[in-house]
Amino acid sequence: MSFKTLDDLGDITGKAVLVREDLNVPMAGGNVTDDTRLRAAVPTLTELADKGAKVLVLAHFGRPKGQPSAEFSLEQVIPALSHVLGRPVTYIDWEGDKDAVAALNPGDIAVLENTRFFGGEEKDDPAVTARFAALGDIYVNDAFSAAHRAHSSTHGLARALPAYAGRAMQAELEALEAALGNPQKPVAAVVGGAKVSTKLDVLKHLVSKVDHLIIGGGMANTFLAARGVDVGKSLCEHDLTGTAEEILDNADKSGCTVHLPYDVVVAKEFAANPPSLRTCNVHEVAADEMILDVGPQAVEALGDVLKTCRTLVWNGPLGAFETQPFDAATVALARTAAALTSEGSLVSVAGGGDTVAALNHAGVGDKFSYVSTAGGAFLEWMEGKELPGVAALEG
Ligand code: 3PG
Ligand code: MG
């Protein structure tokens, strides 16, 4: 990986810097309900402003499909961004943007309106790229979580202006490189979640990269079924057992050990603490029972596997962690990983969808080496795909 960072910027006093951030934060009742992405933007924005640049933030919000509307206006995110920055933030509408930019002083931070109010943004339209580029001298991409999109603001601009990775992007790329690019071995991956079908490419890629693949969540049932286990009425994609078998064969050929649960937590109904709750061997699941979590013996064995590893990549929960007590396996294994990370024996990287929520639930969200705020981009990276936003920074 080779890309320029903010360390490579010369004197930027008075220069207009276009910074792509991911301000696509969840909102309810006009308030930001999770400001993680806003906080991730702070180091880059502060550094550039303190170096005397005019900082122009470019970002999308939701999927307005080229139609400007109040619902998708970034203006509503400005108070929360200003709060985490601890300084004022100017809002700039696309009507009158040139004058508003010209009126900024060195050290000011402004957010331009939703880039997706231009239909051409998502088509990487050169005309839209040129419109953005005309406002700035330099481009900084700080939005890893939008880097799987080849859009004007994530891809085109890196070709139109001198391009640099922001601090959050840099930290993300360095962490990902340490986890799968050039990791210390042995490497373990935990892949959980409901369905094999959403993570087929992840699984196919990982079996060729890692030494231990730990499969949990609903998708483990499909693999168990492929191995001839009767999973009762568990969530299971029976049409994918052939694919699961292929993945298991490929793992074998690559020397990757696949770990499936051998004891499981089952119930007849999916509810919190159901009366039918019990733990059993995977071969003893009754026809009217469903598997809802990995069992305690398997979790202990998985902890022992992690103790032999130097690197861990984690995506997806091991059980139905939002409902008690089916969070037990995820919580226990996450805590083992966190403890090994604290001891310095494991580099642990996690990301994608439910994963951050699951680790926070286990109380270890801040104890992994790195937790990515990206959803789709993290998964595409785990699939071994080139992310257009990252590739464009590399030259
Ligand atoms: C996200 O929220 O995952 C990113 O901001 C990308 O958004 P998108 O999926 O609408 O492109
Ligand atoms: Mg998304």
Short mmCIF file of C-alpha atoms and ligand atoms in Angstrom, two decimals:
data_model
loop_
_atom_site.label_atom_id
_atom_site.label_comp_id
_atom_site.label_asym_id
_atom_site.label_seq_id
_atom_site.Cartn_x
_atom_site.Cartn_y
_atom_site.Cartn_z
CA MET A 1 0.00 0.00 0.00
CA SER A 2 1.35 3.38 -0.88
CA PHE A 3 -0.62 6.55 -0.51
CA LYS A 4 0.13 10.08 0.65
CA THR A 5 -1.00 11.20 4.08
CA LEU A 6 -1.40 14.58 5.75
CA ASP A 7 2.30 14.33 6.64
CA ASP A 8 3.07 14.86 2.95
CA LEU A 9 1.14 18.14 2.69
CA GLY A 10 3.45 21.12 2.49
CA ASP A 11 2.35 24.56 3.58
CA ILE A 12 -1.42 24.68 3.18
CA THR A 13 -2.06 28.09 4.71
CA GLY A 14 -5.00 29.67 2.91
CA LYS A 15 -5.48 26.67 0.60
CA ALA A 16 -8.96 25.22 0.09
CA VAL A 17 -8.93 21.52 1.00
CA LEU A 18 -11.84 19.29 -0.05
CA VAL A 19 -12.19 16.55 2.57
CA ARG A 20 -14.44 13.55 1.89
CA GLU A 21 -15.88 12.40 5.20
CA ASP A 22 -18.60 9.85 5.97
CA LEU A 23 -21.30 11.89 7.74
CA ASN A 24 -23.94 9.25 6.99
CA VAL A 25 -24.99 8.96 10.63
CA PRO A 26 -28.23 7.51 12.03
CA MET A 27 -30.76 10.15 13.13
CA ALA A 28 -34.04 10.06 15.05
CA GLY A 29 -36.26 13.04 15.84
CA GLY A 30 -33.73 15.47 14.39
CA ASN A 31 -30.89 14.19 16.59
CA VAL A 32 -27.83 12.12 15.70
CA THR A 33 -28.21 8.82 17.59
CA ASP A 34 -24.65 7.53 17.04
CA ASP A 35 -21.89 10.08 16.44
CA THR A 36 -19.05 7.56 15.97
CA ARG A 37 -18.48 8.65 12.38
CA LEU A 38 -18.50 12.34 13.34
CA ARG A 39 -15.89 11.71 16.00
CA ALA A 40 -13.79 9.79 13.49
CA ALA A 41 -13.69 12.92 11.31
CA VAL A 42 -12.35 15.19 14.07
CA PRO A 43 -8.57 14.52 13.85
CA THR A 44 -8.34 15.29 10.12
CA LEU A 45 -10.62 18.34 10.16
CA THR A 46 -8.90 19.82 13.21
CA GLU A 47 -5.41 19.21 11.84
CA LEU A 48 -6.18 20.85 8.49
CA ALA A 49 -7.95 23.82 10.09
CA ASP A 50 -5.11 24.33 12.56
CA LYS A 51 -2.66 24.37 9.65
CA GLY A 52 -4.58 27.33 8.25
CA ALA A 53 -6.50 25.60 5.45
CA LYS A 54 -10.05 26.45 4.45
CA VAL A 55 -11.61 23.06 5.15
CA LEU A 56 -14.49 22.06 2.83
CA VAL A 57 -16.19 18.83 3.88
CA LEU A 58 -17.82 16.74 1.16
CA ALA A 59 -20.18 13.96 2.23
CA HIS A 60 -23.35 12.12 1.32
CA PHE A 61 -26.37 11.59 3.55
CA GLY A 62 -28.78 8.76 2.81
CA ARG A 63 -29.75 7.87 -0.73
CA PRO A 64 -31.58 10.90 -2.23
CA LYS A 65 -30.86 9.73 -5.79
CA GLY A 66 -30.11 13.18 -7.21
CA GLN A 67 -33.18 14.82 -5.66
CA PRO A 68 -32.45 17.69 -3.23
CA SER A 69 -34.74 17.61 -0.18
CA ALA A 70 -34.79 18.73 3.45
CA GLU A 71 -35.01 15.07 4.50
CA PHE A 72 -31.55 14.35 3.12
CA SER A 73 -29.96 17.72 3.87
CA LEU A 74 -26.61 17.64 5.62
CA GLU A 75 -27.55 20.89 7.35
CA GLN A 76 -29.21 18.80 10.07
CA VAL A 77 -25.89 17.10 10.93
CA ILE A 78 -24.02 20.40 11.42
CA PRO A 79 -24.91 21.00 15.12
CA ALA A 80 -23.65 17.53 16.11
CA LEU A 81 -20.47 17.90 14.03
CA SER A 82 -19.82 21.33 15.50
CA HIS A 83 -20.34 19.84 18.97
CA VAL A 84 -17.75 17.05 18.55
CA LEU A 85 -15.29 19.47 16.92
CA GLY A 86 -15.78 22.07 19.63
CA ARG A 87 -15.80 24.81 17.01
CA PRO A 88 -18.26 26.42 14.61
CA VAL A 89 -19.04 24.76 11.28
CA THR A 90 -20.42 26.70 8.32
CA TYR A 91 -23.12 25.13 6.13
CA ILE A 92 -22.81 25.75 2.38
CA ASP A 93 -25.68 25.05 0.00
CA TRP A 94 -24.96 24.09 -3.62
CA GLU A 95 -26.71 27.27 -4.69
CA GLY A 96 -24.18 30.00 -4.06
CA ASP A 97 -21.41 27.65 -3.05
CA LYS A 98 -18.64 29.54 -4.88
CA ASP A 99 -19.33 32.84 -3.09
CA ALA A 100 -19.71 31.10 0.26
CA VAL A 101 -16.38 29.30 -0.19
CA ALA A 102 -14.68 32.56 -1.22
CA ALA A 103 -15.95 34.19 1.98
CA LEU A 104 -14.27 31.60 4.25
CA ASN A 105 -11.16 32.46 6.24
CA PRO A 106 -8.11 30.25 6.76
CA GLY A 107 -8.88 27.85 9.62
CA ASP A 108 -12.63 27.77 8.92
CA ILE A 109 -14.48 24.47 8.56
CA ALA A 110 -17.51 24.25 6.26
CA VAL A 111 -19.76 21.37 5.19
CA LEU A 112 -21.04 21.41 1.64
CA GLU A 113 -24.55 20.09 1.03
CA ASN A 114 -25.16 16.38 0.28
CA THR A 115 -23.02 15.29 -2.69
CA ARG A 116 -25.83 12.93 -3.76
CA PHE A 117 -28.07 15.92 -4.56
CA PHE A 118 -26.21 15.65 -7.89
CA GLY A 119 -27.38 12.61 -9.82
CA GLY A 120 -23.94 12.37 -11.45
CA GLU A 121 -22.14 11.92 -8.12
CA GLU A 122 -22.97 8.20 -7.97
CA LYS A 123 -22.02 7.79 -11.64
CA ASP A 124 -18.58 9.28 -11.07
CA ASP A 125 -19.63 11.85 -13.68
CA PRO A 126 -16.61 13.96 -14.76
CA ALA A 127 -18.83 17.09 -14.86
CA VAL A 128 -19.76 16.64 -11.19
CA THR A 129 -16.16 15.85 -10.30
CA ALA A 130 -15.09 19.08 -12.06
CA ARG A 131 -17.75 21.06 -10.18
CA PHE A 132 -16.39 19.80 -6.85
CA ALA A 133 -12.75 20.16 -7.92
CA ALA A 134 -13.26 23.82 -8.88
CA LEU A 135 -13.83 24.64 -5.21
CA GLY A 136 -10.54 23.27 -3.87
CA ASP A 137 -6.79 22.98 -4.36
CA ILE A 138 -6.28 19.65 -2.62
CA TYR A 139 -8.37 16.51 -2.00
CA VAL A 140 -8.27 14.45 1.18
CA ASN A 141 -10.26 11.20 1.44
CA ASP A 142 -11.01 10.33 5.06
CA ALA A 143 -14.05 8.12 4.44
CA PHE A 144 -13.03 4.44 4.31
CA SER A 145 -16.65 3.43 4.91
CA ALA A 146 -17.64 5.00 1.57
CA ALA A 147 -14.53 3.80 -0.29
CA HIS A 148 -16.36 0.84 -1.88
CA ARG A 149 -18.26 3.41 -3.96
CA ALA A 150 -16.71 4.68 -7.22
CA HIS A 151 -18.36 8.09 -6.99
CA SER A 152 -17.18 11.59 -7.92
CA SER A 153 -16.46 12.52 -4.31
CA THR A 154 -14.81 9.19 -3.40
CA HIS A 155 -13.00 8.32 -6.62
CA GLY A 156 -13.13 10.97 -9.38
CA LEU A 157 -11.71 13.73 -7.22
CA ALA A 158 -8.62 11.70 -6.36
CA ARG A 159 -7.75 11.83 -10.05
CA ALA A 160 -8.65 15.52 -10.49
CA LEU A 161 -6.67 17.01 -7.58
CA PRO A 162 -3.54 16.12 -5.58
CA ALA A 163 -4.93 13.39 -3.30
CA TYR A 164 -4.13 12.40 0.29
CA ALA A 165 -5.53 9.97 2.86
CA GLY A 166 -6.95 11.58 5.99
CA ARG A 167 -6.06 10.34 9.48
CA ALA A 168 -9.12 8.08 9.87
CA MET A 169 -8.58 6.55 6.41
CA GLN A 170 -4.89 6.08 7.17
CA ALA A 171 -5.60 4.36 10.51
CA GLU A 172 -8.16 2.10 8.85
CA LEU A 173 -5.85 1.07 6.01
CA GLU A 174 -2.95 0.43 8.37
CA ALA A 175 -5.13 -1.71 10.64
CA LEU A 176 -6.54 -3.70 7.72
CA GLU A 177 -3.08 -4.24 6.27
CA ALA A 178 -1.92 -5.59 9.64
CA ALA A 179 -4.91 -7.93 9.79
CA LEU A 180 -5.04 -9.52 6.34
CA GLY A 181 -2.55 -7.81 4.04
CA ASN A 182 0.64 -8.74 5.84
CA PRO A 183 -0.44 -10.28 9.15
CA GLN A 184 1.48 -12.06 11.85
CA LYS A 185 0.55 -15.73 11.71
CA PRO A 186 -1.34 -17.78 12.70
CA VAL A 187 -4.41 -15.79 11.66
CA ALA A 188 -7.96 -16.55 12.82
CA ALA A 189 -11.16 -15.17 11.38
CA VAL A 190 -14.55 -15.19 13.08
CA VAL A 191 -17.43 -14.94 10.64
CA GLY A 192 -20.94 -14.90 11.99
CA GLY A 193 -24.31 -13.57 11.00
CA ALA A 194 -27.57 -14.98 9.80
CA LYS A 195 -26.95 -16.10 6.26
CA VAL A 196 -24.20 -17.75 4.24
CA SER A 197 -25.63 -16.12 1.10
CA THR A 198 -24.59 -12.60 2.22
CA LYS A 199 -21.04 -13.67 3.05
CA LEU A 200 -20.20 -16.27 0.41
CA ASP A 201 -17.43 -14.16 -1.10
CA VAL A 202 -16.02 -13.37 2.34
CA LEU A 203 -15.86 -17.06 3.24
CA LYS A 204 -14.35 -18.06 -0.11
CA HIS A 205 -11.63 -15.44 0.22
CA LEU A 206 -10.85 -16.12 3.88
CA VAL A 207 -10.27 -19.87 3.52
CA SER A 208 -7.34 -19.05 1.25
CA LYS A 209 -5.93 -16.43 3.65
CA VAL A 210 -6.38 -17.55 7.25
CA ASP A 211 -5.26 -20.52 9.35
CA HIS A 212 -8.46 -20.83 11.38
CA LEU A 213 -11.96 -19.96 10.21
CA ILE A 214 -14.51 -19.85 13.02
CA ILE A 215 -18.06 -19.91 11.68
CA GLY A 216 -20.95 -18.91 13.91
CA GLY A 217 -24.44 -17.46 13.70
CA GLY A 218 -27.18 -18.83 11.48
CA MET A 219 -24.67 -19.48 8.72
CA ALA A 220 -22.98 -22.18 10.82
CA ASN A 221 -26.20 -24.20 10.52
CA THR A 222 -25.83 -24.37 6.75
CA PHE A 223 -22.30 -25.73 7.19
CA LEU A 224 -23.48 -28.20 9.83
CA ALA A 225 -26.22 -29.36 7.44
CA ALA A 226 -23.57 -29.75 4.73
CA ARG A 227 -21.71 -32.08 7.09
CA GLY A 228 -24.86 -34.17 7.52
CA VAL A 229 -26.06 -32.73 10.84
CA ASP A 230 -29.84 -32.51 11.30
CA VAL A 231 -30.33 -28.89 12.43
CA GLY A 232 -34.06 -29.21 13.20
CA LYS A 233 -35.96 -26.02 12.47
CA SER A 234 -32.86 -23.81 12.72
CA LEU A 235 -32.34 -21.00 10.24
CA CYS A 236 -30.53 -22.82 7.44
CA GLU A 237 -30.07 -22.25 3.71
CA HIS A 238 -30.52 -25.84 2.55
CA ASP A 239 -30.02 -24.81 -1.09
CA LEU A 240 -26.48 -23.69 -0.22
CA THR A 241 -25.20 -26.86 1.41
CA GLY A 242 -23.37 -27.74 -1.83
CA THR A 243 -21.60 -24.37 -1.77
CA ALA A 244 -20.78 -24.86 1.90
CA GLU A 245 -19.22 -28.23 1.05
CA GLU A 246 -17.10 -26.59 -1.66
CA ILE A 247 -15.89 -23.98 0.82
CA LEU A 248 -15.00 -26.73 3.30
CA ASP A 249 -13.08 -28.61 0.57
CA ASN A 250 -11.17 -25.47 -0.41
CA ALA A 251 -10.33 -24.81 3.22
CA ASP A 252 -8.92 -28.30 3.44
CA LYS A 253 -6.76 -27.75 0.37
CA SER A 254 -5.43 -24.43 1.71
CA GLY A 255 -4.63 -25.78 5.17
CA CYS A 256 -7.34 -23.68 6.82
CA THR A 257 -9.05 -25.33 9.78
CA VAL A 258 -12.78 -24.60 9.85
CA HIS A 259 -14.34 -24.55 13.32
CA LEU A 260 -18.04 -25.32 13.61
CA PRO A 261 -19.81 -25.61 16.98
CA TYR A 262 -20.07 -29.08 18.48
CA ASP A 263 -22.35 -28.04 21.29
CA VAL A 264 -25.14 -25.55 20.78
CA VAL A 265 -27.81 -23.63 22.65
CA VAL A 266 -31.27 -24.51 21.35
CA ALA A 267 -34.91 -23.61 21.99
CA LYS A 268 -38.30 -24.39 20.50
CA GLU A 269 -39.17 -20.72 20.14
CA PHE A 270 -37.09 -17.64 19.51
CA ALA A 271 -37.74 -15.46 22.57
CA ALA A 272 -35.78 -14.16 25.55
CA ASN A 273 -35.06 -16.92 28.10
CA PRO A 274 -37.61 -19.36 26.63
CA PRO A 275 -38.74 -22.29 28.84
CA SER A 276 -37.53 -24.80 26.23
CA LEU A 277 -33.93 -23.49 26.40
CA ARG A 278 -31.24 -26.15 26.61
CA THR A 279 -27.67 -26.89 25.61
CA CYS A 280 -26.88 -30.04 23.66
CA ASN A 281 -24.49 -31.72 21.26
CA VAL A 282 -25.07 -30.65 17.62
CA HIS A 283 -26.14 -34.22 16.84
CA GLU A 284 -28.96 -34.05 19.40
CA VAL A 285 -30.99 -31.13 18.06
CA ALA A 286 -34.66 -32.22 17.94
CA ALA A 287 -36.83 -31.68 14.88
CA ASP A 288 -38.79 -28.90 16.63
CA GLU A 289 -35.73 -27.09 18.03
CA MET A 290 -33.59 -24.34 16.59
CA ILE A 291 -29.94 -23.50 17.21
CA LEU A 292 -29.62 -19.97 18.58
CA ASP A 293 -26.06 -19.81 19.92
CA VAL A 294 -22.74 -21.64 20.06
CA GLY A 295 -22.48 -23.80 23.21
CA PRO A 296 -20.11 -23.20 26.15
CA GLN A 297 -17.75 -26.11 25.42
CA ALA A 298 -17.22 -24.97 21.85
CA VAL A 299 -16.66 -21.39 23.03
CA GLU A 300 -13.98 -22.56 25.43
CA ALA A 301 -12.28 -24.52 22.66
CA LEU A 302 -12.47 -21.47 20.37
CA GLY A 303 -10.83 -19.38 23.07
CA ASP A 304 -7.98 -21.92 23.11
CA VAL A 305 -7.66 -21.54 19.32
CA LEU A 306 -7.34 -17.76 19.71
CA LYS A 307 -4.61 -18.28 22.30
CA THR A 308 -2.48 -19.94 19.61
CA CYS A 309 -3.06 -17.10 17.10
CA ARG A 310 -1.35 -13.72 16.61
CA THR A 311 -3.99 -12.03 14.46
CA LEU A 312 -7.80 -12.03 14.51
CA VAL A 313 -10.34 -10.60 12.07
CA TRP A 314 -13.92 -10.57 13.35
CA ASN A 315 -17.13 -10.00 11.41
CA GLY A 316 -20.56 -10.91 12.71
CA PRO A 317 -21.98 -12.31 15.96
CA LEU A 318 -21.81 -16.03 16.93
CA GLY A 319 -25.44 -16.22 18.06
CA ALA A 320 -28.68 -14.27 18.13
CA PHE A 321 -26.90 -11.80 20.44
CA GLU A 322 -29.69 -9.23 20.68
CA THR A 323 -31.87 -11.69 22.63
CA GLN A 324 -30.84 -13.11 26.03
CA PRO A 325 -29.20 -15.51 26.65
CA PHE A 326 -28.13 -16.04 23.04
CA ASP A 327 -25.44 -13.37 23.42
CA ALA A 328 -23.36 -15.63 25.67
CA ALA A 329 -20.98 -17.10 23.08
CA THR A 330 -20.33 -13.76 21.36
CA VAL A 331 -19.71 -12.04 24.69
CA ALA A 332 -17.41 -14.79 26.01
CA LEU A 333 -15.27 -15.11 22.88
CA ALA A 334 -15.08 -11.31 22.41
CA ARG A 335 -13.85 -10.97 25.98
CA THR A 336 -11.20 -13.65 25.42
CA ALA A 337 -10.04 -11.81 22.29
CA ALA A 338 -9.96 -8.52 24.18
CA ALA A 339 -7.92 -10.04 27.02
CA LEU A 340 -5.40 -11.55 24.57
CA THR A 341 -5.18 -8.16 22.84
CA SER A 342 -4.49 -6.41 26.17
CA GLU A 343 -1.75 -8.96 26.94
CA GLY A 344 -0.15 -8.09 23.60
CA SER A 345 -0.41 -11.59 22.12
CA LEU A 346 -3.14 -10.82 19.58
CA VAL A 347 -3.81 -8.11 17.01
CA SER A 348 -7.61 -7.94 16.76
CA VAL A 349 -9.51 -6.15 14.04
CA ALA A 350 -13.30 -6.11 13.82
CA GLY A 351 -15.88 -4.43 11.64
CA GLY A 352 -19.03 -4.57 9.61
CA GLY A 353 -22.73 -4.26 10.34
CA ASP A 354 -23.78 -5.80 13.65
CA THR A 355 -20.24 -6.45 14.78
CA VAL A 356 -19.61 -3.11 16.47
CA ALA A 357 -22.93 -3.39 18.33
CA ALA A 358 -22.06 -6.95 19.42
CA LEU A 359 -18.61 -5.96 20.70
CA ASN A 360 -20.00 -2.92 22.51
CA HIS A 361 -22.63 -5.18 24.07
CA ALA A 362 -19.76 -7.38 25.32
CA GLY A 363 -18.13 -4.26 26.75
CA VAL A 364 -14.98 -4.68 24.64
CA GLY A 365 -15.59 -2.26 21.74
CA ASP A 366 -12.59 -0.21 22.84
CA LYS A 367 -10.37 -3.17 23.72
CA PHE A 368 -9.80 -4.56 20.24
CA SER A 369 -6.73 -3.28 18.37
CA TYR A 370 -9.01 -1.68 15.81
CA VAL A 371 -12.76 -1.54 15.25
CA SER A 372 -13.89 -0.33 11.86
CA THR A 373 -16.97 1.87 11.55
CA ALA A 374 -17.48 0.67 7.99
CA GLY A 375 -20.26 -1.71 6.97
CA GLY A 376 -20.25 -2.55 3.25
CA ALA A 377 -16.68 -1.35 2.71
CA PHE A 378 -15.37 -3.63 5.47
CA LEU A 379 -17.14 -6.64 3.95
CA GLU A 380 -15.82 -5.88 0.46
CA TRP A 381 -12.34 -5.61 1.92
CA MET A 382 -12.85 -9.01 3.62
CA GLU A 383 -13.86 -10.36 0.22
CA GLY A 384 -10.43 -9.34 -1.06
CA LYS A 385 -11.91 -6.76 -3.43
CA GLU A 386 -10.13 -3.59 -4.45
CA LEU A 387 -12.00 -0.57 -3.07
CA PRO A 388 -12.19 2.19 -5.74
CA GLY A 389 -11.76 4.99 -3.17
CA VAL A 390 -8.60 3.40 -1.84
CA ALA A 391 -7.21 2.40 -5.26
CA ALA A 392 -7.58 5.99 -6.49
CA LEU A 393 -5.47 7.25 -3.57
CA GLU A 394 -2.74 4.79 -4.45
CA GLY A 395 -2.09 6.43 -7.78
C1 3PG B 1 -22.61 3.54 4.82
O1 3PG B 1 -23.44 4.09 5.56
O2 3PG B 1 -22.42 2.31 4.82
C2 3PG B 1 -21.77 4.40 3.95
O3 3PG B 1 -21.92 5.73 4.30
C3 3PG B 1 -22.09 4.16 2.49
O4 3PG B 1 -23.43 4.49 2.24
P1 3PG B 1 -24.18 3.83 0.98
O5 3PG B 1 -24.32 2.38 1.30
O6 3PG B 1 -25.49 4.56 0.86
O7 3PG B 1 -23.29 4.06 -0.22
MG MG B 2 -24.52 1.04 3.55
#
